[in-house]
Tab-separated table of C-alpha atoms and ligand atoms in Angstrom:
chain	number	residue	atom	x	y	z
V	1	UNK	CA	-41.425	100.272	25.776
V	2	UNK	CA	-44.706	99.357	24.418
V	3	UNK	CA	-47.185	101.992	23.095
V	4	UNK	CA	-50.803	102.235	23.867
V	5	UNK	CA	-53.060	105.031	22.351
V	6	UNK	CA	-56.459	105.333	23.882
V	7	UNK	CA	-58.981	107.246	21.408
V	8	UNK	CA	-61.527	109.133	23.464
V	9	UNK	CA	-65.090	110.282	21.848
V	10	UNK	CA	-67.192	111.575	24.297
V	11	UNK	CA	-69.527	113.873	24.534
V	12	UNK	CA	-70.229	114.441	28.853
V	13	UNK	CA	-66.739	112.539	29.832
V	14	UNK	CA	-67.983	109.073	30.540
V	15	UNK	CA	-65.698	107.308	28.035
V	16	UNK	CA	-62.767	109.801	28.931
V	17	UNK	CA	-63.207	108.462	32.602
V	18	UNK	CA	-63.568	104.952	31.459
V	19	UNK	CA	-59.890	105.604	29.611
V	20	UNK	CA	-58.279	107.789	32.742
V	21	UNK	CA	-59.488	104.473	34.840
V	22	UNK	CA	-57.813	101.664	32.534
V	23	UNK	CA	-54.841	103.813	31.864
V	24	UNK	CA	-52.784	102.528	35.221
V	25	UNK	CA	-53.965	98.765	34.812
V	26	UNK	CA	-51.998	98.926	30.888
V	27	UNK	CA	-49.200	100.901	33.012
V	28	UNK	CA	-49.025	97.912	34.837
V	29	UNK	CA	-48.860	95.760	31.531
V	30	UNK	CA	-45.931	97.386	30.759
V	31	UNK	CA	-47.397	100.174	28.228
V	32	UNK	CA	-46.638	103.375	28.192
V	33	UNK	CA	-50.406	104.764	27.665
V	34	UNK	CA	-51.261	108.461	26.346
V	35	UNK	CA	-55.003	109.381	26.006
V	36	UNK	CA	-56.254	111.326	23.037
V	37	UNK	CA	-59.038	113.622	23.855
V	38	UNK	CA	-59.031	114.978	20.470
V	39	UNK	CA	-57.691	111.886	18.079
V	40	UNK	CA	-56.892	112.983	14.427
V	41	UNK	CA	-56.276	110.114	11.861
V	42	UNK	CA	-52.163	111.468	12.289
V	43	UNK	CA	-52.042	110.114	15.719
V	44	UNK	CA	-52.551	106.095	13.940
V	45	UNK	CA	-50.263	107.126	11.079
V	46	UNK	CA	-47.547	109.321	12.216
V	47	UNK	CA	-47.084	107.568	15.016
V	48	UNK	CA	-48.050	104.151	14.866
V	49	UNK	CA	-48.653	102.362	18.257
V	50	UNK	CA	-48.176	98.636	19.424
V	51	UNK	CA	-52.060	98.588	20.490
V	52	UNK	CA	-55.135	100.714	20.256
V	53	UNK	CA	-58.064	101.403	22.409
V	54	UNK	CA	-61.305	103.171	21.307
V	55	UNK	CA	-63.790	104.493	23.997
V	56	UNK	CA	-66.465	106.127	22.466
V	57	UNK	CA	-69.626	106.640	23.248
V	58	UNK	CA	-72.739	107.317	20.672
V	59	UNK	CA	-74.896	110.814	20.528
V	60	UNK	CA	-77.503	112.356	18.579
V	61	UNK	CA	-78.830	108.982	16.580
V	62	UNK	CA	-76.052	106.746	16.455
V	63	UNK	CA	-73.927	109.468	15.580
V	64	UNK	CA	-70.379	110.277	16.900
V	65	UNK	CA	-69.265	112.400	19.582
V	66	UNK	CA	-68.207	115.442	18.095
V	67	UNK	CA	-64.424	115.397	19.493
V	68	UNK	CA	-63.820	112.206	17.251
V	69	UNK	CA	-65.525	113.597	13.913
V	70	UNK	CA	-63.031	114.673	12.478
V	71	UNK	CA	-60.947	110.710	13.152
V	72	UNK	CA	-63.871	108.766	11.485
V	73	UNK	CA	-64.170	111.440	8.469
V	74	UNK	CA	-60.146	111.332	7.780
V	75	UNK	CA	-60.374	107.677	8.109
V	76	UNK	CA	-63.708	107.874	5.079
V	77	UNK	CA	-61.890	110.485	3.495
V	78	UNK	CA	-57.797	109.448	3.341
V	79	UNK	CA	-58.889	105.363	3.284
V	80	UNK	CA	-55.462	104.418	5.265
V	81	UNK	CA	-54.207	101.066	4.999
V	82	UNK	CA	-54.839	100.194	9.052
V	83	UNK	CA	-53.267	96.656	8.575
V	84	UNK	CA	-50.938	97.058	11.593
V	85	UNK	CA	-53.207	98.432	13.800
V	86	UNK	CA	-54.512	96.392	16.663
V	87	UNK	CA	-57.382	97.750	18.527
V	88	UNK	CA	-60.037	96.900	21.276
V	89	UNK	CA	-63.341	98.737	21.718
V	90	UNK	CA	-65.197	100.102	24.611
V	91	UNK	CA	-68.708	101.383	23.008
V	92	UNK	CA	-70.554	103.104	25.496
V	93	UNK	CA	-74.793	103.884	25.047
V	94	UNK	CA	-77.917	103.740	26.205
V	95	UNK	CA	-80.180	100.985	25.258
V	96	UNK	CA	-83.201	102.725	25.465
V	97	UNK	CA	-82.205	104.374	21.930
V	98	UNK	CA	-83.538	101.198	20.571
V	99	UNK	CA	-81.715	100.861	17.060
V	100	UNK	CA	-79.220	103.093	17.716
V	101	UNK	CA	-77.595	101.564	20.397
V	102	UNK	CA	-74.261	102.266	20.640
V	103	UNK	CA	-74.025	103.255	16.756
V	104	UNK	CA	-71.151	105.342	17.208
V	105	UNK	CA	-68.894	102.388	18.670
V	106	UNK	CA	-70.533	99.532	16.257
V	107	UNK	CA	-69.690	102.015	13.300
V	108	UNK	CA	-66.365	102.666	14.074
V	109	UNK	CA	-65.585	98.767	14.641
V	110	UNK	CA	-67.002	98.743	10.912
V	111	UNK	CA	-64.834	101.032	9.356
V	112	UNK	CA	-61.023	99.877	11.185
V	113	UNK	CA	-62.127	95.913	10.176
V	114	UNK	CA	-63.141	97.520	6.692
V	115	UNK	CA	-59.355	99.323	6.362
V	116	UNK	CA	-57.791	96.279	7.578
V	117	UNK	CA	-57.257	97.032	11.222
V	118	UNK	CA	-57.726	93.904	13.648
V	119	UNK	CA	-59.547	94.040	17.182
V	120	UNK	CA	-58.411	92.034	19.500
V	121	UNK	CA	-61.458	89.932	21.112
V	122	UNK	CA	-65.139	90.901	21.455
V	123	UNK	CA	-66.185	94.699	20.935
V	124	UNK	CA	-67.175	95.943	24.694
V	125	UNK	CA	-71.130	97.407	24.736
V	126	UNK	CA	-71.581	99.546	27.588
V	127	UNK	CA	-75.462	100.311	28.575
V	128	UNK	CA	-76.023	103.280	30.561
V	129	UNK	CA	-79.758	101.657	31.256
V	130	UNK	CA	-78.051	99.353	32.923
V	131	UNK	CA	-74.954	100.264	34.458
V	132	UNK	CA	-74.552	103.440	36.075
V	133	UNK	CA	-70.725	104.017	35.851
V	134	UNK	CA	-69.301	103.083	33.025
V	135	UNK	CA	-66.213	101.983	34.894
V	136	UNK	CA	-67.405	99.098	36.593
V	137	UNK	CA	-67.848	97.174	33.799
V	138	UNK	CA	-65.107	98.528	31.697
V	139	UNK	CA	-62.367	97.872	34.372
V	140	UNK	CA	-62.770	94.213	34.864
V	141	UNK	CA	-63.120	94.101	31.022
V	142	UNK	CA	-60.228	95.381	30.482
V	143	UNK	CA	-58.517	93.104	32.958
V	144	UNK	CA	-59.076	90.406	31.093
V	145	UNK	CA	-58.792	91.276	28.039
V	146	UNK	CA	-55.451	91.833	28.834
V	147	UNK	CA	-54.799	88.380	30.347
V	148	UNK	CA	-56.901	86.510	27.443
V	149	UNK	CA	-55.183	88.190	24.884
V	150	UNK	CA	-51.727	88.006	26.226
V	151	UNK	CA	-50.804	91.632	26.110
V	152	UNK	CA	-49.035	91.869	29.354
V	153	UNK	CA	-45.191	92.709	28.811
V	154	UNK	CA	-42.253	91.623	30.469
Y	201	FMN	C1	-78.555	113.710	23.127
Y	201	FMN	C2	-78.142	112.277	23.357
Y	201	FMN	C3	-78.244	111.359	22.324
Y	201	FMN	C4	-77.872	110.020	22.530
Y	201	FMN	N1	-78.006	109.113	21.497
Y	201	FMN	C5	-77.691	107.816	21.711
Y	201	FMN	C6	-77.840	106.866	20.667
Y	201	FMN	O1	-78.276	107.148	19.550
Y	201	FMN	N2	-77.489	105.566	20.932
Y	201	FMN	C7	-77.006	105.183	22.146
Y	201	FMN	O2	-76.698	104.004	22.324
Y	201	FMN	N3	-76.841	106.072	23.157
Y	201	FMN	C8	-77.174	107.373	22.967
Y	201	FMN	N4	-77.023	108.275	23.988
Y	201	FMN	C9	-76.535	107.792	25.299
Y	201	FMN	C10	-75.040	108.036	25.519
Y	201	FMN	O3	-74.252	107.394	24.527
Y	201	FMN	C11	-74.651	107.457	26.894
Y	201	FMN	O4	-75.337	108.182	27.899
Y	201	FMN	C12	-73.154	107.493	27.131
Y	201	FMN	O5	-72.880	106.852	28.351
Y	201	FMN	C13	-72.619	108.915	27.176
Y	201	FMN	O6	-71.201	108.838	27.297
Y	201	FMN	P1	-70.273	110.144	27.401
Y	201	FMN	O7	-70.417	110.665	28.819
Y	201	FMN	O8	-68.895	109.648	27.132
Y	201	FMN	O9	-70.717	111.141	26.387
Y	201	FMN	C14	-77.393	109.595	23.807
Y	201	FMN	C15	-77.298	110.544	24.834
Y	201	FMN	C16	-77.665	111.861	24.642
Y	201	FMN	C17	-77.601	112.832	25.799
């Protein structure tokens, strides 16, 4: 069966609800889907899976959610070939931080292209300013990226 990782940074648990409510639509893809609360650059290399998904969203100023730290330092630290990985991105922030706006996600998207990793589609940019739960736009994103990017299986 097909493998699909979701990598979690959050800091109050909106991304990890975003990835607990996409998990049964890529169970109905025909993935087997785990969630990683606390993702460590072993859980891309060890293991490799058929598709990636990030949700993370962005704290302090621009900076990551402390749960996926130690991911994006391995990552700046090890410099892994990542030229199998294939990964979408659900950045989730608040507008109102001006320049910072979703810095976490946009960095992130910066360092996998940079190590060779390719995203599937257009990065997702969630804005708490102007949608309450996070869900209702990731979910129908989600959707069809799936569709558009023909991941279904089977
Ligand atoms: C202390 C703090 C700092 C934040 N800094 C940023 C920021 O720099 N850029 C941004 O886009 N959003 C920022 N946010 C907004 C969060 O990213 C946003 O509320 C997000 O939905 C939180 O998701 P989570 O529940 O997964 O932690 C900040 C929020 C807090 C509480």
């Amino acid at each position: 069966m097909s493998t699909l990782k979701i990598f979690v940074g959050t800091m109050y648990g909106g991304a990890l609800d975003v990835a607990e409510q996409v998990k049964p639509l890529f169970e109905e893809a025909g993935y087997d889907v785990s969630i990683l609360e606390q993702p460590t650059l072993d859980d891309l290399i060890d293991s490799p899976t058929d598709l990636a998904l990030f949700c993370v969203s962005t704290t302090g100023s621009g900076d990551y959610p402390g749960n996926f730290v130690p991911f994006a330092r391995e990552i700046d630290e090890r410099h892994p070939a990542l030229t199998e990985l294939r990964y979408g991105l659900i950045a989730l922030g608040d507008s109102s931080y001006g320049e910072t706006y979703c810095g976490a996600g946009r960095s992130l998207d910066a360092l996998l292209e940079e190590h060779g990793a390719q995203r599937l589609g257009e990065r997702l940019e969630v804005d708490a300013m102007e949608t309450f739960m996070a869900d209702d736009a990731a979910i129908p994103w989600v959707e069809a990226w799936i569709e558009e990017q023909g991941l279904r299986k089977g």
